[in-house]
PDB file of C-alpha atoms in Angstrom:
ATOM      1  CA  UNK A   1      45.408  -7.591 -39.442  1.00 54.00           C
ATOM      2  CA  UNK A   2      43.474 -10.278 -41.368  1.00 53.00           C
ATOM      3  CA  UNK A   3      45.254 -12.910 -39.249  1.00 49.00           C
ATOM      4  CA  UNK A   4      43.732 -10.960 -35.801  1.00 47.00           C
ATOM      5  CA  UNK A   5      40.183 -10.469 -37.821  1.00 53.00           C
ATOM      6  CA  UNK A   6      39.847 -14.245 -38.404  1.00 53.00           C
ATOM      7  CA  UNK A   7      40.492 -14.883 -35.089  1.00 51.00           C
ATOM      8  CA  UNK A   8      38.100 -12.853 -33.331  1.00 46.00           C
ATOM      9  CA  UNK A   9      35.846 -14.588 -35.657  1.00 49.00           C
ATOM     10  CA  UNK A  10      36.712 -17.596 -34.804  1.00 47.00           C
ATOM     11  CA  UNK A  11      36.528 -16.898 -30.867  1.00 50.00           C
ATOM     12  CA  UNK A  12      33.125 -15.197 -31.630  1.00 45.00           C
ATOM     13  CA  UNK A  13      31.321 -18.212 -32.999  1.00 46.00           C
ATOM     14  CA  UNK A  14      33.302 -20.363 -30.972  1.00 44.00           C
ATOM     15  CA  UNK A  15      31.927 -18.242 -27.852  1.00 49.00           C
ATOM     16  CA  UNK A  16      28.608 -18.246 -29.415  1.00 43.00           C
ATOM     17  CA  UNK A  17      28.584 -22.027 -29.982  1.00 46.00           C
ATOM     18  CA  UNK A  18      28.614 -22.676 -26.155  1.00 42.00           C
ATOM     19  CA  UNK A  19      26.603 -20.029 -24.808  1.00 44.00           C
ATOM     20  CA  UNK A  20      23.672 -20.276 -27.007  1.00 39.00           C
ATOM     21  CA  UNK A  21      22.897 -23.580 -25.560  1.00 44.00           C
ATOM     22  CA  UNK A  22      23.425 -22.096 -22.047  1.00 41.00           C
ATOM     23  CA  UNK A  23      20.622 -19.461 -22.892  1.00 36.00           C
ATOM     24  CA  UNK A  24      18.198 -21.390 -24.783  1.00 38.00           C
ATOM     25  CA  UNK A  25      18.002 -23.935 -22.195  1.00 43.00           C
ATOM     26  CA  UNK A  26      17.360 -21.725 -19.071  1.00 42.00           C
ATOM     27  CA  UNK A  27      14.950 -20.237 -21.250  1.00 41.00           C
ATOM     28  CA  UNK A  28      13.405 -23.543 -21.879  1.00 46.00           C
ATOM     29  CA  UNK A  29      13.682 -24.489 -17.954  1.00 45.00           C
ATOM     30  CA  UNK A  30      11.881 -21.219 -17.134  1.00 40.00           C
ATOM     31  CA  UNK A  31       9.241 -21.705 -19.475  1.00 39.00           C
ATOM     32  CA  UNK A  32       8.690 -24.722 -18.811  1.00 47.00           C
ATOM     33  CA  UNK A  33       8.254 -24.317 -15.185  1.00 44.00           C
ATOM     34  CA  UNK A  34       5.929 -21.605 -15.837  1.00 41.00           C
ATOM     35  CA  UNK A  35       3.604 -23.954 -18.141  1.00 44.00           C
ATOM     36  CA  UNK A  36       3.590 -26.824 -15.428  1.00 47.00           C
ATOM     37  CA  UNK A  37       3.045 -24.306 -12.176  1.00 44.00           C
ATOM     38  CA  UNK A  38      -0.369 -25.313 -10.372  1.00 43.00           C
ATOM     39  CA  UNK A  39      -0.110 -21.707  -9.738  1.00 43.00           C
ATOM     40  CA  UNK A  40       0.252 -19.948 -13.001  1.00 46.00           C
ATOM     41  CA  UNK A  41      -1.216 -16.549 -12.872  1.00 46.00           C
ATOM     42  CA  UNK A  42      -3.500 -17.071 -10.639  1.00 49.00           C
ATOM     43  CA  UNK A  43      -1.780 -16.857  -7.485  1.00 49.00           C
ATOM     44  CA  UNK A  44       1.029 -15.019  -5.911  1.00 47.00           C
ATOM     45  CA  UNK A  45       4.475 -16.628  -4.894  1.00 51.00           C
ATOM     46  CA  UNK A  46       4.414 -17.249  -1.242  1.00 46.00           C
ATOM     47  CA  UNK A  47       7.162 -18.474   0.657  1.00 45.00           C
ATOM     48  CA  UNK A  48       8.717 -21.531   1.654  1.00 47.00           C
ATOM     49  CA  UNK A  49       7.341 -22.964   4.368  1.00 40.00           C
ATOM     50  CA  UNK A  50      10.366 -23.517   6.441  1.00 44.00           C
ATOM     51  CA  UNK A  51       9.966 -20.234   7.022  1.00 41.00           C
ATOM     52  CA  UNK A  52       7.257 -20.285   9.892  1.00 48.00           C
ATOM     53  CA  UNK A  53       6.250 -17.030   8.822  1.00 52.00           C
ATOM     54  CA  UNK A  54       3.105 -16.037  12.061  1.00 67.00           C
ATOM     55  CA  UNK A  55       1.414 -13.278  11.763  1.00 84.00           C
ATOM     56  CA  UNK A  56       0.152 -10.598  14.401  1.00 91.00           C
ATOM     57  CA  UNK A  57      -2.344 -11.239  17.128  1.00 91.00           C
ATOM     58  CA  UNK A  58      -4.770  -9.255  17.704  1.00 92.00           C
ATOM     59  CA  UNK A  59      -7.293  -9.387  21.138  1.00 87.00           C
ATOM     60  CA  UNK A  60     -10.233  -7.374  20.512  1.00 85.00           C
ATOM     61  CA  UNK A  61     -11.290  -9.136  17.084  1.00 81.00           C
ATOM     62  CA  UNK A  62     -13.405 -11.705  15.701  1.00 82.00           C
ATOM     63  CA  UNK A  63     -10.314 -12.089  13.117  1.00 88.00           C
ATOM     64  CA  UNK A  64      -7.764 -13.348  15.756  1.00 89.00           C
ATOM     65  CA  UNK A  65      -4.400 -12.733  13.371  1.00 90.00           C
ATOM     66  CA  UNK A  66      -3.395 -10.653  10.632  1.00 91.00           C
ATOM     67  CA  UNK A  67      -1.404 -12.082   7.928  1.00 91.00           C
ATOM     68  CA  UNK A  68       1.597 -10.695   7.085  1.00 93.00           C
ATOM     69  CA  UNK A  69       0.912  -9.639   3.671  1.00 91.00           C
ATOM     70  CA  UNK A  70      -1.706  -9.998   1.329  1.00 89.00           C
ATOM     71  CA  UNK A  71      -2.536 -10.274  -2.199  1.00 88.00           C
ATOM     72  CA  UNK A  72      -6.470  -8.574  -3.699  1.00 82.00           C
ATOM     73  CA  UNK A  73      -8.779 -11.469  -5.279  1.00 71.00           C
ATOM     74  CA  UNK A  74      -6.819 -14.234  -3.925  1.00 66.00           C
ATOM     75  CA  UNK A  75      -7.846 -14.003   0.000  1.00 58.00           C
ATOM     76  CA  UNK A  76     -10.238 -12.925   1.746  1.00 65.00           C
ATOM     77  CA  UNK A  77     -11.901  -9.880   1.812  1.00 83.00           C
ATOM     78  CA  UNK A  78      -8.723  -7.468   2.330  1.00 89.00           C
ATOM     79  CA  UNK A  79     -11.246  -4.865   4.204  1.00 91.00           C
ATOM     80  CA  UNK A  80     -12.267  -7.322   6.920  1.00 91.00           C
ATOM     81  CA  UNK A  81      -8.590  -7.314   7.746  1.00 92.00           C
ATOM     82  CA  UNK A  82      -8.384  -3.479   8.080  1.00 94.00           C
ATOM     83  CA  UNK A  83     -11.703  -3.843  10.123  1.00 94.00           C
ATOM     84  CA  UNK A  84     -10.424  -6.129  12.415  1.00 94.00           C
ATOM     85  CA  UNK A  85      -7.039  -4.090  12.693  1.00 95.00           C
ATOM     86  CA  UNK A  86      -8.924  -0.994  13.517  1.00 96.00           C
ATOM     87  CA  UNK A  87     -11.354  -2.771  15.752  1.00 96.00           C
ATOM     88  CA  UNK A  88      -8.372  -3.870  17.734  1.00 95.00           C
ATOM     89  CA  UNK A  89      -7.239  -0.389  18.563  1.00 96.00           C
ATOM     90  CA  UNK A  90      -7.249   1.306  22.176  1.00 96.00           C
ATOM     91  CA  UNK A  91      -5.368   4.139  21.583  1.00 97.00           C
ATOM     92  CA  UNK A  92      -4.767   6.060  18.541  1.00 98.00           C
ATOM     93  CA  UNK A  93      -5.623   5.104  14.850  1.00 98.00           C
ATOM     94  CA  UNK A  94      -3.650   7.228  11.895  1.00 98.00           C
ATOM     95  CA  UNK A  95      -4.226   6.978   8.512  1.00 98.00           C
ATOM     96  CA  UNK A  96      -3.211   8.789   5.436  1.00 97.00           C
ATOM     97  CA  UNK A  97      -5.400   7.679   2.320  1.00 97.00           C
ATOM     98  CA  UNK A  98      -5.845   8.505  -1.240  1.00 93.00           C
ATOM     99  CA  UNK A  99      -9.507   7.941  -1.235  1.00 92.00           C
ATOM    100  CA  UNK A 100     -12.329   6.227   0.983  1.00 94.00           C
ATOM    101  CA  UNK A 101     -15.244   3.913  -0.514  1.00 94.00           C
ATOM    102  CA  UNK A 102     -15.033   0.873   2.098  1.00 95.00           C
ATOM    103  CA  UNK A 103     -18.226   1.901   4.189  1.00 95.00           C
ATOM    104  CA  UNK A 104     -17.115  -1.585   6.343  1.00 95.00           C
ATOM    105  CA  UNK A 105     -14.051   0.455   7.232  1.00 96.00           C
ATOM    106  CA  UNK A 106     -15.545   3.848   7.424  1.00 97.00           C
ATOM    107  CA  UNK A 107     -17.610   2.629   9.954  1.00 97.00           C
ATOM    108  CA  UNK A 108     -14.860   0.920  12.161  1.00 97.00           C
ATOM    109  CA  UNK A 109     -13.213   4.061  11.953  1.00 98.00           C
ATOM    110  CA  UNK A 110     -16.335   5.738  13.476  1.00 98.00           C
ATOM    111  CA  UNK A 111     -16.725   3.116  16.073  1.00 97.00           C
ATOM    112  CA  UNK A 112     -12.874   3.326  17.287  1.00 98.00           C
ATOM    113  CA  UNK A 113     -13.550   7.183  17.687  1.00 98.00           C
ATOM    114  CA  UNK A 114     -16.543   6.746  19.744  1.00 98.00           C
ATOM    115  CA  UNK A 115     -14.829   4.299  22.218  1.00 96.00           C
ATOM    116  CA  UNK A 116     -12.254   6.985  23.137  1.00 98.00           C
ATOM    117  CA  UNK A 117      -9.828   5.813  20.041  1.00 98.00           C
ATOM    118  CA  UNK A 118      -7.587   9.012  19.013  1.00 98.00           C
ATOM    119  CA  UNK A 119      -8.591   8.502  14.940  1.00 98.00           C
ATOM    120  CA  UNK A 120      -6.998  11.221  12.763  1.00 98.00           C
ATOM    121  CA  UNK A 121      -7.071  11.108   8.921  1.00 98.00           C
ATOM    122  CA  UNK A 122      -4.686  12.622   6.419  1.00 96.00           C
ATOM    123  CA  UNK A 123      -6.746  12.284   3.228  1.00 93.00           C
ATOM    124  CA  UNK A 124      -5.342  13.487  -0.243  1.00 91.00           C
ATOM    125  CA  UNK A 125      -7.571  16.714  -1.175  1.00 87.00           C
ATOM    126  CA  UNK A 126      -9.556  15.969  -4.330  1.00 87.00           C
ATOM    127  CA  UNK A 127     -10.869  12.800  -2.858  1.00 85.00           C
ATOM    128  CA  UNK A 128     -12.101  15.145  -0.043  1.00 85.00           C
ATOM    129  CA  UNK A 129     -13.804  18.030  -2.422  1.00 85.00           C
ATOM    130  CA  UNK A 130     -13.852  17.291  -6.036  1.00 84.00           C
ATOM    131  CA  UNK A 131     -14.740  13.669  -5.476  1.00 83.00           C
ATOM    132  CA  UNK A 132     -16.223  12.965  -1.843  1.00 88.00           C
ATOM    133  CA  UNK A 133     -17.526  10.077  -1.645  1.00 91.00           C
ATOM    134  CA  UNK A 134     -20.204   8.953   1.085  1.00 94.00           C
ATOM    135  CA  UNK A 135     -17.958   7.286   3.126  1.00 95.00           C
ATOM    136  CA  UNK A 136     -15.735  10.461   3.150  1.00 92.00           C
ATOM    137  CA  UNK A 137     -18.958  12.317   4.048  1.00 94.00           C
ATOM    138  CA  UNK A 138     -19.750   9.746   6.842  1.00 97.00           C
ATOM    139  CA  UNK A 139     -16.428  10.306   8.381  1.00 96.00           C
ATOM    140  CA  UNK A 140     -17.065  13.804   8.074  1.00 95.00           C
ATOM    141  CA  UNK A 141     -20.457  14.041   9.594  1.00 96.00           C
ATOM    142  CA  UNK A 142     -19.057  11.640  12.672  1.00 97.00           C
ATOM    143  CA  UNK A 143     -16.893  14.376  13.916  1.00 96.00           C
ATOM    144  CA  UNK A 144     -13.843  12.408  12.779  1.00 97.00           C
ATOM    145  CA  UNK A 145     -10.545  14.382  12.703  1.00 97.00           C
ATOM    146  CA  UNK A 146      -9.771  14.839   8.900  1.00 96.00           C
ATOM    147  CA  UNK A 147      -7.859  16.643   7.291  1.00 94.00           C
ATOM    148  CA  UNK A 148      -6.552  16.929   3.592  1.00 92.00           C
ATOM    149  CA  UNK A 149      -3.096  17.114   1.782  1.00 91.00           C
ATOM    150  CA  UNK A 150      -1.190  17.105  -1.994  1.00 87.00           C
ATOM    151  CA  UNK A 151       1.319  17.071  -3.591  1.00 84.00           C
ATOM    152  CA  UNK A 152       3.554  20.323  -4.805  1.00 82.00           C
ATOM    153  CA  UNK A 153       2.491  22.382  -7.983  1.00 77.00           C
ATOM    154  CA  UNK A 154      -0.866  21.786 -10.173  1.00 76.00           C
ATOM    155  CA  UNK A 155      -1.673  18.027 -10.136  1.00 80.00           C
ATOM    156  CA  UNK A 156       0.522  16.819  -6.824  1.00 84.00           C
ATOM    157  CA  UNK A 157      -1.366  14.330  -5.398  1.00 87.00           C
ATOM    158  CA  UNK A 158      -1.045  12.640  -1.917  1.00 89.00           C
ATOM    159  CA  UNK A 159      -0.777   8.861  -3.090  1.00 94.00           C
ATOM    160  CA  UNK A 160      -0.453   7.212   0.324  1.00 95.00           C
ATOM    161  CA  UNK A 161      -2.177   4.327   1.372  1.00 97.00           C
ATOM    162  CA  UNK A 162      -1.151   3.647   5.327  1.00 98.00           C
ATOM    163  CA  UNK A 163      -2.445   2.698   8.371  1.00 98.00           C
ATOM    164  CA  UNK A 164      -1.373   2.589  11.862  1.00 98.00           C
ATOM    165  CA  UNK A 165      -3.241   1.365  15.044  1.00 98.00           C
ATOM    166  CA  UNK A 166      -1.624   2.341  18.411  1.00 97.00           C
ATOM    167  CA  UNK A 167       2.180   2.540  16.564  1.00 96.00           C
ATOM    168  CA  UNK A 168       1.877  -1.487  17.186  1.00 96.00           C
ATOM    169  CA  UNK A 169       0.554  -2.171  13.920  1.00 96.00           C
ATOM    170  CA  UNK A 170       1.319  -0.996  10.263  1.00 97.00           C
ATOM    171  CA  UNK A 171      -0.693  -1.752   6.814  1.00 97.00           C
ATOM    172  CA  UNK A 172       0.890  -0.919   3.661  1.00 97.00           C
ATOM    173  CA  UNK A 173       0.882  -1.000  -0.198  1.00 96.00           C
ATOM    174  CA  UNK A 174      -0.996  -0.425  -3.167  1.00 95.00           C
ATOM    175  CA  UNK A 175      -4.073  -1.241  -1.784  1.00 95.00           C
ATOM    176  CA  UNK A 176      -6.746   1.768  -1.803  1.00 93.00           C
ATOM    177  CA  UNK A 177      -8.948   1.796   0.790  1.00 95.00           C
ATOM    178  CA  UNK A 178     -11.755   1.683  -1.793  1.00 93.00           C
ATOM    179  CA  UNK A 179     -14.181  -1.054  -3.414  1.00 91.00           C
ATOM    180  CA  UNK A 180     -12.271  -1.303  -6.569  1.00 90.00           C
ATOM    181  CA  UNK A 181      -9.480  -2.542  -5.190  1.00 89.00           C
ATOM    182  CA  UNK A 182     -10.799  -5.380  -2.937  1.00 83.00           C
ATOM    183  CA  UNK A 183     -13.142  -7.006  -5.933  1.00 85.00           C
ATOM    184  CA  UNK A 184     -11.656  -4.828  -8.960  1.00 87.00           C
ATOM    185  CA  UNK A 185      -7.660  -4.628  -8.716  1.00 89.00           C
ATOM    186  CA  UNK A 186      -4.848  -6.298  -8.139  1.00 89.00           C
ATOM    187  CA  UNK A 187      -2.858  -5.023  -5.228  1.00 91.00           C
ATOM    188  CA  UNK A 188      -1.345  -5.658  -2.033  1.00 93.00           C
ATOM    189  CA  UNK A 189      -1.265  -4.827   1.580  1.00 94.00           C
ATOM    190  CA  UNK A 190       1.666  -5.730   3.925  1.00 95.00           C
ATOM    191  CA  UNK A 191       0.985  -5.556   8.169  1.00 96.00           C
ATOM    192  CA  UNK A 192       3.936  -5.272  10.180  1.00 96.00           C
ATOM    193  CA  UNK A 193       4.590  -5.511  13.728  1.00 95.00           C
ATOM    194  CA  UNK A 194       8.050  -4.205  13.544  1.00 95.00           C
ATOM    195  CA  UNK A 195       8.961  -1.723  15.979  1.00 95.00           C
ATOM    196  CA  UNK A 196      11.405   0.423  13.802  1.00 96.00           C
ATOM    197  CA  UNK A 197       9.027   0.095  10.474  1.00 97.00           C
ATOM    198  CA  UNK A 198       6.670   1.880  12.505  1.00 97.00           C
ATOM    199  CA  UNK A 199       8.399   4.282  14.216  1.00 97.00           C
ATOM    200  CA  UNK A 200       9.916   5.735  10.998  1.00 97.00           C
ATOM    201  CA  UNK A 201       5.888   5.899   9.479  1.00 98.00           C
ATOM    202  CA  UNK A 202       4.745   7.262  12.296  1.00 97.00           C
ATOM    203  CA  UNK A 203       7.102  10.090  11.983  1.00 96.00           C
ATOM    204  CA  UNK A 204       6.156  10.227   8.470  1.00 95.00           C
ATOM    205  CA  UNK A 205       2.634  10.632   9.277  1.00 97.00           C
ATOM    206  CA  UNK A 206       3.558  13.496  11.669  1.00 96.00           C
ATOM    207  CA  UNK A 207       5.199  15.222   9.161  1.00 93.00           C
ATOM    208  CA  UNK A 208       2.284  15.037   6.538  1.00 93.00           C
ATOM    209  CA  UNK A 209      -0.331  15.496   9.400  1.00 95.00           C
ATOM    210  CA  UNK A 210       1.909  19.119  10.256  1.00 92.00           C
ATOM    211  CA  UNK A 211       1.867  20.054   6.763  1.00 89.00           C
ATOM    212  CA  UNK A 212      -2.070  19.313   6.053  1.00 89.00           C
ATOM    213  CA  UNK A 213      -4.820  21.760   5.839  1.00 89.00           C
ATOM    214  CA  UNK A 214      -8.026  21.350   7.786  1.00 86.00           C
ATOM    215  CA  UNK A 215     -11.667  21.288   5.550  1.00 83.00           C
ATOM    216  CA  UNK A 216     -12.104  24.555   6.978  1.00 84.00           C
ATOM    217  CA  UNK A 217      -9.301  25.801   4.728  1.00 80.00           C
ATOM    218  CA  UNK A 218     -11.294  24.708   1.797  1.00 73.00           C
ATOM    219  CA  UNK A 219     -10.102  22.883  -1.563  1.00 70.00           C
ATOM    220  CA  UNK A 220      -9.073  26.736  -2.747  1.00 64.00           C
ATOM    221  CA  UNK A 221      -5.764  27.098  -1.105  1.00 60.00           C
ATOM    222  CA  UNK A 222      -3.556  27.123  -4.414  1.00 60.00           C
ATOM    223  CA  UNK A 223      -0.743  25.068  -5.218  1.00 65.00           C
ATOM    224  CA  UNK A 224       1.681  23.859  -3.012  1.00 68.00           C
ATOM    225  CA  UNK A 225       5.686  25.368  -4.347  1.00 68.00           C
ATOM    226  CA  UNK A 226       8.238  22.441  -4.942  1.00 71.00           C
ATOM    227  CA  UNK A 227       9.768  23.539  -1.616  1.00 72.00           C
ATOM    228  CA  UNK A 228       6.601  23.548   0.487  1.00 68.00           C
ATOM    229  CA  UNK A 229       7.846  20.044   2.150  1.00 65.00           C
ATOM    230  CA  UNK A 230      11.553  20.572   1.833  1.00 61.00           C
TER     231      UNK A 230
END
């Protein structure tokens, strides 16, 4: 037993004695690639360029393209982007947010109605009673279709942040449509021409637009059971 002891030891440190280098120096490498990045934390990976990564046209626009994603405080002005999406639109415009302070977008959203644009809004409830803000109001007052949604029991929220103009185009992510998170936050926003991406959010929407109350319903509707969405 003392022989098979001092041989485990033995295999342990000599293990130990070659792997230890191993770690230390991709350690090392990784650090070190970190210290001498031009990027640092500052901005986000992108990638290679080999990848001819375009990004989607749009007509109607002063912004010609939308990039495929984006990163807050490191671009431009993510809003302009939702502008220009929205701006683009001929058709229908759905969107299911957690709150509204971008008065840039509130007001493309008004415009795209006026033009004949189908604009409905899922938006989550509290942001539409306990904490309205004026752009909420705006929509409001411009006859937009809104209406509001949780989450299931006391303190569900809806959390979405999602965009679609004519099921052609899709934005994404963390970013709130809200001021703090184009000069405040970091966050992100993906757009996506992808047919099937788009098809499955658009049913998504559907399904939250079905289960939604309208502001005629009030903010005093109760909780919503665990199996209210199933």
């Amino acid at each position: 037993m003392r022989f098979l002891q001092a041989q485990f030891k033995l295999a342990l440190l000599f293990g130990l004695a070659f792997s230890l280098p191993t770690v230390w120096a991709g350690e090392n490498t990784a650090l070190n690639l970190l210290k001498n990045s031009s990027a640092g934390f500052e901005n986000p990976a992108v990638p290679e360029a080999k990848l001819e990564i375009s990004g989607i046209k749009l007509k109607k626009s002063q912004i010609t393209e939308l990039p495929l994603f984006v990163f807050s405080r490191t671009t431009m002005d993510i809003s302009a982007y939702l502008v220009a999406a929205i701006d683009d639109a001929s058709e229908t415009v759905e969107a299911a947010l957690y709150g509204m302070t971008l008065t840039n977008v509130a007001e493309a959203l008004v415009r795209a109605k006026d033009r004949g644009v189908n604009v409905r809004i899922v938006m989550n409830q509290k942001h539409t009673f306990v904490r309205r803000s004026e752009e909420i109001q705006y929509l409001i007052d411009n006859n937009i279709n809104l209406r509001t949604l949780r989450g299931v029991g006391s303190y569900g929220i809806m959390h979405n942040k999602i965009g679609i103009v004519d099921n052609r185009i899709l934005s994404a992510g963390s970013f709130n449509w809200v001021v703090s998170a184009n000069v405040a936050n970091t966050e992100n926003m993906i757009f996506t021409a992808d047919v099937k991406t788009i098809k499955g959010y658009s049913k998504a929407f559907e399904w939250m637009w079905t289960n939604s109350r309208s502001l005629e319903d009030g903010q005093d509707y109760g909780s919503y059971p665990a199996d209210q969405f199933g």
